Short mmCIF file of C-alpha atoms in Angstrom, two decimals:
data_model
loop_
_atom_site.label_atom_id
_atom_site.label_comp_id
_atom_site.label_asym_id
_atom_site.label_seq_id
_atom_site.Cartn_x
_atom_site.Cartn_y
_atom_site.Cartn_z
CA LEU A 1 -23.32 -25.87 -60.70
CA ARG A 2 -23.74 -29.20 -62.55
CA GLY A 3 -22.35 -29.03 -66.03
CA THR A 4 -20.53 -25.71 -65.46
CA SER A 5 -16.82 -25.01 -65.22
CA PHE A 6 -15.69 -24.93 -61.62
CA ALA A 7 -12.90 -22.54 -62.52
CA ASP A 8 -15.50 -20.03 -63.75
CA ARG A 9 -16.96 -19.93 -60.22
CA LEU A 10 -13.66 -18.69 -58.82
CA VAL A 11 -12.58 -15.06 -58.81
CA ASP A 12 -9.26 -16.07 -60.38
CA GLY A 13 -10.06 -19.20 -62.34
CA GLN A 14 -6.81 -19.22 -64.26
CA THR A 15 -4.84 -19.58 -61.03
CA PHE A 16 -6.96 -22.62 -60.25
CA ARG A 17 -6.25 -24.14 -63.67
CA ASP A 18 -2.53 -23.47 -63.32
CA ALA A 19 -2.34 -24.92 -59.81
CA LEU A 20 -4.52 -27.94 -60.44
CA GLY A 21 -1.58 -30.25 -60.96
CA GLU A 22 0.04 -29.16 -57.70
CA MET A 23 -3.27 -29.50 -55.84
CA ILE A 24 -3.48 -33.12 -56.88
CA ASP A 25 -0.10 -33.57 -55.21
CA ASP A 26 -1.81 -32.55 -51.92
CA ARG A 27 -0.92 -28.90 -52.07
CA PRO A 28 -3.95 -26.81 -51.05
CA LEU A 29 -4.94 -23.64 -52.87
CA VAL A 30 -6.59 -20.66 -51.24
CA ALA A 31 -9.03 -18.96 -53.58
CA ALA A 32 -12.17 -16.81 -53.58
CA PHE A 33 -15.43 -18.52 -54.53
CA ARG A 34 -18.20 -16.45 -56.06
CA THR A 35 -21.61 -16.69 -54.33
CA PRO A 36 -24.81 -14.63 -54.69
CA SER A 37 -24.03 -12.92 -51.37
CA GLY A 38 -20.41 -12.16 -52.22
CA ASP A 39 -16.99 -13.73 -52.51
CA VAL A 40 -16.09 -16.38 -49.93
CA PRO A 41 -12.46 -17.35 -49.20
CA VAL A 42 -11.98 -21.11 -49.47
CA GLU A 43 -9.16 -23.61 -49.15
CA LEU A 44 -9.24 -26.18 -51.97
CA LYS A 45 -7.71 -29.64 -51.99
CA ALA A 46 -7.92 -32.04 -54.96
CA SER A 47 -7.41 -35.78 -55.49
CA SER A 48 -7.16 -37.67 -58.76
CA LEU A 49 -9.87 -40.29 -59.49
CA VAL A 50 -10.27 -42.84 -62.29
CA ARG A 51 -11.11 -41.88 -65.88
CA GLY A 52 -9.47 -38.46 -65.43
CA ARG A 53 -11.90 -37.26 -62.86
CA ILE A 54 -10.90 -35.09 -59.87
CA LEU A 55 -12.41 -34.98 -56.39
CA ALA A 56 -12.11 -31.47 -54.88
CA VAL A 57 -12.81 -30.53 -51.26
CA GLY A 58 -13.38 -26.89 -50.31
CA ARG A 59 -13.27 -25.44 -46.77
CA ASP A 60 -14.84 -22.08 -45.97
CA LEU A 61 -12.14 -19.83 -44.48
CA SER A 62 -14.46 -16.91 -43.61
CA ARG A 63 -14.78 -17.83 -39.95
CA ALA A 64 -11.13 -18.76 -39.67
CA ARG A 65 -10.08 -15.43 -41.17
CA ASP A 66 -12.45 -13.54 -38.88
CA LEU A 67 -10.88 -15.30 -35.93
CA GLU A 68 -7.39 -14.58 -37.19
CA GLU A 69 -8.23 -10.91 -37.64
CA ALA A 70 -9.76 -10.77 -34.18
CA LEU A 71 -6.72 -12.45 -32.68
CA GLU A 72 -4.39 -10.08 -34.52
CA THR A 73 -6.40 -7.09 -33.32
CA GLU A 74 -6.31 -8.41 -29.77
CA ARG A 75 -2.58 -9.06 -30.05
CA LYS A 76 -1.90 -5.51 -31.21
CA ARG A 77 -4.13 -4.12 -28.48
CA ASN A 78 -2.30 -6.12 -25.82
CA GLU A 79 1.05 -5.01 -27.21
CA THR A 80 -0.09 -1.40 -27.04
CA ILE A 81 -1.27 -1.82 -23.45
CA LEU A 82 1.96 -3.51 -22.42
CA HIS A 83 4.02 -0.85 -24.17
CA HIS A 84 2.45 1.78 -21.91
CA PHE A 85 2.16 -0.42 -18.81
CA PRO A 86 4.23 1.26 -16.07
CA ASP A 87 4.96 -1.85 -13.99
CA ILE A 88 7.28 -4.83 -14.24
CA LEU A 89 5.53 -8.07 -15.25
CA LEU A 90 6.95 -11.57 -15.09
CA GLN A 91 5.34 -14.90 -15.98
CA MET A 92 6.72 -18.01 -14.27
CA ASP A 93 6.08 -21.72 -14.57
CA ALA A 94 5.28 -24.07 -11.70
CA GLU A 95 8.99 -24.34 -10.86
CA GLY A 96 9.37 -20.58 -10.58
CA ARG A 97 11.32 -20.24 -13.84
CA VAL A 98 10.78 -16.99 -15.74
CA LEU A 99 8.99 -17.49 -19.06
CA TRP A 100 8.27 -13.91 -20.08
CA VAL A 101 9.31 -10.43 -18.93
CA HIS A 102 7.96 -6.93 -19.49
CA THR A 103 9.55 -3.81 -18.07
CA PRO A 104 9.03 -0.11 -18.81
CA ASP A 105 12.71 0.50 -18.04
CA PRO A 106 15.43 -2.17 -18.40
CA ALA A 107 17.40 -0.46 -15.61
CA LEU A 108 14.76 -1.64 -13.13
CA LEU A 109 15.67 -5.31 -13.70
CA THR A 110 18.41 -7.16 -11.85
CA ALA A 111 19.55 -8.63 -15.20
CA PRO A 112 18.74 -8.13 -18.89
CA ALA A 113 15.29 -9.51 -19.75
CA GLU A 114 16.67 -12.08 -22.21
CA GLU A 115 19.03 -13.43 -19.55
CA MET A 116 16.18 -13.86 -17.07
CA ILE A 117 14.25 -16.23 -19.34
CA GLY A 118 14.54 -19.82 -18.13
CA ARG A 119 16.04 -18.93 -14.74
CA ARG A 120 14.29 -19.26 -11.40
CA LEU A 121 13.11 -15.95 -9.98
CA VAL A 122 14.52 -16.75 -6.55
CA ASP A 123 17.99 -17.00 -8.16
CA LEU A 124 17.64 -13.55 -9.71
CA VAL A 125 16.91 -11.50 -6.57
CA VAL A 126 19.38 -10.40 -3.90
CA ASP A 127 19.91 -12.69 -0.92
CA GLU A 128 17.83 -10.71 1.60
CA ARG A 129 14.74 -10.98 -0.63
CA LYS A 130 15.03 -14.67 -1.48
CA PRO A 131 12.96 -15.78 1.57
CA LEU A 132 10.28 -13.23 0.62
CA VAL A 133 10.03 -14.56 -2.95
CA ARG A 134 9.94 -18.19 -1.76
CA ARG A 135 7.19 -17.44 0.75
CA ALA A 136 5.11 -15.52 -1.79
CA PHE A 137 5.38 -18.32 -4.35
CA GLU A 138 4.49 -20.96 -1.74
CA ASP A 139 1.53 -18.92 -0.48
CA VAL A 140 0.18 -18.49 -4.01
CA ALA A 141 0.51 -22.21 -4.74
CA ARG A 142 -1.13 -23.15 -1.43
CA SER A 143 -3.99 -20.63 -1.31
CA GLY A 144 -4.63 -20.07 -5.01
CA GLU A 145 -5.08 -16.39 -4.22
CA ILE A 146 -3.19 -13.19 -5.00
CA GLN A 147 -0.39 -12.46 -2.54
CA THR A 148 0.99 -8.98 -1.88
CA TYR A 149 4.34 -8.11 -0.34
CA GLU A 150 6.46 -4.97 0.04
CA TYR A 151 10.15 -4.29 0.43
CA VAL A 152 12.55 -1.35 0.65
CA THR A 153 15.86 -1.20 -1.21
CA PRO A 154 19.06 0.16 0.38
CA SER A 155 18.48 3.37 -1.61
CA ARG A 156 15.17 3.79 0.32
CA ARG A 157 13.03 3.11 -2.72
CA GLU A 158 9.83 1.28 -1.78
CA TRP A 159 8.37 -1.48 -3.96
CA GLU A 160 5.18 -3.52 -3.97
CA GLY A 161 4.85 -6.96 -5.55
CA ARG A 162 1.64 -8.84 -6.35
CA MET A 163 1.77 -12.48 -7.37
CA ALA A 164 -1.28 -14.17 -8.92
CA PRO A 165 -1.69 -17.90 -9.63
CA LEU A 166 -2.16 -19.36 -13.11
CA SER A 167 -4.14 -22.46 -14.03
CA ASP A 168 -0.99 -24.39 -15.04
CA GLY A 169 0.58 -23.99 -11.60
CA GLY A 170 2.70 -21.01 -12.60
CA ALA A 171 2.25 -17.41 -11.54
CA ILE A 172 2.21 -13.84 -12.80
CA LEU A 173 4.22 -11.29 -10.81
CA MET A 174 3.60 -7.54 -11.02
CA VAL A 175 6.15 -5.22 -9.36
CA ARG A 176 5.72 -1.46 -9.05
CA GLU A 177 7.55 1.31 -7.26
CA VAL A 178 5.38 2.88 -4.54
CA THR A 179 7.87 5.30 -2.98
CA THR A 180 5.89 8.42 -3.88
CA ALA A 181 2.53 6.81 -3.08
CA ARG A 182 3.70 5.61 0.35
CA ARG A 183 5.27 8.98 1.14
CA THR A 184 2.04 10.74 0.19
CA GLN A 185 0.04 8.24 2.24
CA ARG A 186 2.22 8.83 5.30
CA GLU A 187 1.93 12.60 4.90
CA LEU A 188 -1.84 12.30 4.59
CA LEU A 189 -2.06 10.15 7.72
CA ALA A 190 0.11 12.66 9.59
CA LYS A 191 -2.14 15.52 8.48
CA GLU A 192 -5.23 13.57 9.54
CA ALA A 193 -3.63 12.90 12.92
CA ARG A 194 -2.85 16.61 13.35
CA LEU A 195 -6.38 17.53 12.32
CA GLU A 196 -7.83 15.06 14.82
CA GLU A 197 -5.62 16.52 17.55
CA ALA A 198 -6.64 20.07 16.62
CA GLU A 199 -10.31 19.09 16.63
CA THR A 200 -10.01 17.45 20.04
CA VAL A 201 -8.12 20.37 21.58
CA GLY A 202 -10.26 23.03 19.90
CA GLY A 203 -13.56 21.40 20.79
CA PHE A 204 -14.83 21.01 17.25
CA GLY A 205 -15.35 18.23 14.75
CA SER A 206 -16.31 17.60 11.14
CA TRP A 207 -18.71 15.29 9.36
CA GLN A 208 -19.81 14.21 5.91
CA SER A 209 -23.26 13.02 4.93
CA ASP A 210 -25.03 11.59 1.91
CA LEU A 211 -28.61 12.50 1.15
CA ASP A 212 -29.78 9.15 2.53
CA GLY A 213 -28.92 10.33 6.05
CA THR A 214 -25.72 8.33 6.49
CA ILE A 215 -23.15 10.41 8.38
CA HIS A 216 -19.41 9.84 8.71
CA TRP A 217 -18.10 11.57 11.85
CA SER A 218 -14.49 12.62 12.34
CA ARG A 219 -12.61 11.57 15.46
CA GLY A 220 -12.96 15.09 16.89
CA ALA A 221 -16.73 15.04 16.32
CA ARG A 222 -17.07 11.68 18.08
CA VAL A 223 -15.12 13.00 21.07
CA LEU A 224 -17.18 16.20 21.16
CA LEU A 225 -20.45 14.26 21.05
CA GLY A 226 -19.29 11.61 23.51
CA ILE A 227 -19.90 8.76 21.05
CA PRO A 228 -18.45 5.47 22.43
CA ASP A 229 -15.67 3.90 20.38
CA ASP A 230 -17.65 0.67 19.94
CA LEU A 231 -20.72 2.48 18.58
CA PRO A 232 -21.04 2.84 14.77
CA ASP A 233 -21.47 6.33 13.35
CA PRO A 234 -24.98 7.54 14.32
CA ASP A 235 -27.21 8.52 11.40
CA LEU A 236 -29.21 11.75 11.08
CA ARG A 237 -32.26 10.36 12.85
CA ALA A 238 -30.23 9.27 15.88
CA TYR A 239 -28.50 12.66 15.96
CA ASN A 240 -31.79 14.58 15.82
CA GLU A 241 -33.03 12.62 18.83
CA ARG A 242 -30.18 14.25 20.79
CA VAL A 243 -31.12 17.80 19.80
CA HIS A 244 -33.16 19.73 22.40
CA PRO A 245 -36.89 19.38 21.50
CA ASP A 246 -37.38 23.14 21.65
CA ASP A 247 -34.57 23.68 19.10
CA LEU A 248 -35.20 20.79 16.69
CA GLU A 249 -37.73 22.53 14.46
CA ARG A 250 -35.46 25.57 14.11
CA VAL A 251 -32.48 23.34 13.30
CA GLU A 252 -34.34 21.41 10.59
CA ALA A 253 -35.56 24.68 9.04
CA ALA A 254 -31.99 26.01 9.00
CA ARG A 255 -30.78 22.92 7.14
CA GLN A 256 -33.19 23.31 4.22
CA PRO A 257 -30.94 25.54 2.05
CA VAL A 258 -28.45 22.64 1.89
CA PHE A 259 -30.83 20.61 -0.28
CA ARG A 260 -30.83 23.48 -2.78
CA GLY A 261 -27.05 23.55 -2.93
CA GLY A 262 -26.55 26.23 -0.27
CA GLY A 263 -25.24 26.28 3.28
CA TYR A 264 -26.42 26.96 6.80
CA GLU A 265 -25.31 28.05 10.27
CA VAL A 266 -27.37 27.37 13.39
CA GLU A 267 -26.86 27.24 17.14
CA TYR A 268 -28.75 24.77 19.31
CA ARG A 269 -28.70 22.74 22.49
CA LEU A 270 -27.84 19.05 22.48
CA ARG A 271 -27.55 16.14 24.90
CA THR A 272 -24.36 14.17 24.14
CA TRP A 273 -24.09 10.40 24.15
CA ASP A 274 -22.30 10.59 27.51
CA GLU A 275 -25.22 12.65 28.91
CA ARG A 276 -23.74 16.16 28.88
CA ASP A 277 -25.81 19.22 27.93
CA ILE A 278 -23.88 21.43 25.54
CA VAL A 279 -24.52 24.21 23.03
CA ILE A 280 -23.51 23.44 19.45
CA LEU A 281 -22.71 25.84 16.63
CA GLY A 282 -23.32 23.84 13.47
CA ARG A 283 -22.37 24.77 9.93
CA GLY A 284 -22.89 22.84 6.69
CA ARG A 285 -22.72 23.16 2.94
CA ALA A 286 -23.51 20.95 -0.04
CA GLU A 287 -21.42 20.11 -3.07
CA LEU A 288 -21.34 17.67 -5.95
CA ALA A 289 -18.42 15.34 -5.33
CA PRO A 290 -16.49 14.45 -8.54
CA ASP A 291 -16.44 10.74 -7.66
CA ARG A 292 -20.12 10.52 -6.71
CA PRO A 293 -23.28 11.04 -8.75
CA ALA A 294 -25.25 12.51 -5.81
CA MET A 295 -24.84 15.55 -3.61
CA VAL A 296 -22.60 15.33 -0.54
CA ILE A 297 -22.97 17.52 2.54
CA HIS A 298 -19.96 18.60 4.60
CA GLY A 299 -20.25 20.25 7.99
CA THR A 300 -18.59 21.19 11.26
CA LEU A 301 -19.65 21.17 14.89
CA ARG A 302 -18.20 23.43 17.57
CA ASP A 303 -18.89 23.34 21.28
CA VAL A 304 -19.75 26.95 22.23
CA THR A 305 -21.14 26.11 25.68
CA ARG A 306 -18.35 27.94 27.53
CA GLU A 307 -18.60 30.95 25.23
CA ARG A 308 -22.36 31.19 25.76
CA GLU A 309 -21.93 30.86 29.51
CA GLN A 310 -19.33 33.63 29.45
CA ALA A 311 -21.60 35.75 27.26
CA GLU A 312 -24.46 35.21 29.71
CA ASP A 313 -22.19 36.12 32.65
CA LEU A 314 -21.12 39.23 30.78
CA ARG A 315 -24.74 40.13 30.01
CA ARG A 316 -25.64 39.75 33.68
CA ALA A 317 -22.63 41.77 34.81
CA SER A 318 -23.50 44.46 32.30
CA PHE A 319 -27.08 44.53 33.58
CA VAL A 320 -25.87 44.83 37.18
CA ALA A 321 -23.48 47.64 36.22
CA VAL A 322 -26.18 49.53 34.36
CA GLU A 323 -28.60 49.08 37.25
CA ALA A 324 -25.95 50.21 39.75
CA SER A 325 -25.21 53.28 37.64
CA ARG A 326 -28.91 54.09 37.50
CA LEU A 327 -29.30 53.75 41.26
CA LYS A 328 -26.20 55.86 41.77
CA GLY A 329 -27.63 58.56 39.56
CA GLU A 330 -30.92 58.53 41.39
CA PHE A 331 -29.12 58.66 44.77
CA LEU A 332 -26.97 61.60 43.73
CA ALA A 333 -29.94 63.43 42.28
CA ASN A 334 -31.97 62.96 45.46
CA THR A 335 -29.03 63.82 47.68
CA SER A 336 -28.29 66.96 45.67
CA HIS A 337 -31.91 68.09 45.98
CA GLU A 338 -32.04 67.45 49.70
CA ILE A 339 -28.81 69.37 50.34
CA ARG A 340 -29.37 72.25 47.91
CA THR A 341 -32.64 73.50 49.49
CA PRO A 342 -31.36 74.12 53.10
CA MET A 343 -28.04 75.37 51.72
CA HIS A 344 -29.82 78.25 50.04
CA HIS A 345 -31.08 79.43 53.45
CA ILE A 346 -27.68 79.02 55.06
CA LEU A 347 -25.90 80.90 52.29
CA GLY A 348 -28.55 83.67 52.50
CA MET A 349 -28.03 84.09 56.26
CA VAL A 350 -24.29 84.12 55.82
CA HIS A 351 -24.64 86.80 53.15
CA LEU A 352 -26.73 89.00 55.53
#
């Protein structure tokens, strides 16, 4: 560069010449400096020296601009996320004063967002929830962990709040309505309770297994199998040990279609965990669960001991009835033969 015009190295040299006087007065100029690898944004500052000379200092702005662009991109991304965020968010300082508010619906707030700024959160909620807010804030400050609390409004709307600590002693509060979720959860629990009752009364149960042999037994299945409450769910190996040895090979053969995506149905004898001998009708099928990468097997167990005993009693009664009918037929045939022969002679004499 020695001996060349500095202005010629700039993309817009004339701007540099025009601004040189202002630069000497400590007013920086942002310009683009030509390099073999491309133009580089720089910030130029100039100072006047003796004999008309100028000392110029240039600072590369490439990294700074990259950071600014990255920050702007991140800011826009966060704004987009917050714009679609369905929950209420509040940031508070160490004194519990609100610094920032986001809400998907202004009607959900107890006051306009701009009026909440600078006020303590505990002063913004209704009286019956003030102790709850104080306790949550104290627990967050003491434990340094996220605290969760729930409350129900007079209109029977259910809400959940989660407060997380910040490094400066403040906290972030997220509030969401959970009325529908809690109602669905209660309905699901009620259905599960009814299913458990039906399984217990009907003498059947259900189970779910992964291919590694882990089995999750329903309450009805645990009752049917006599599994103690303090015993973890038995795996496939422990269950097979309870199957009658003479039936085990047939049971394992019946299960094979499951590993090809099919189903099975098999009846076998089993010794329960409370030492009862029962007959089980087992069914199972395989499916690919949407939330799991591997195949999941679902199945049911039904105690058919009483049915098999009744079927055996019926078979025996049927055999006895058939045998009695056969003996009756033989008796009547023999009796008829023994009576018919002398009757011929008697009828002949009567005729004469």
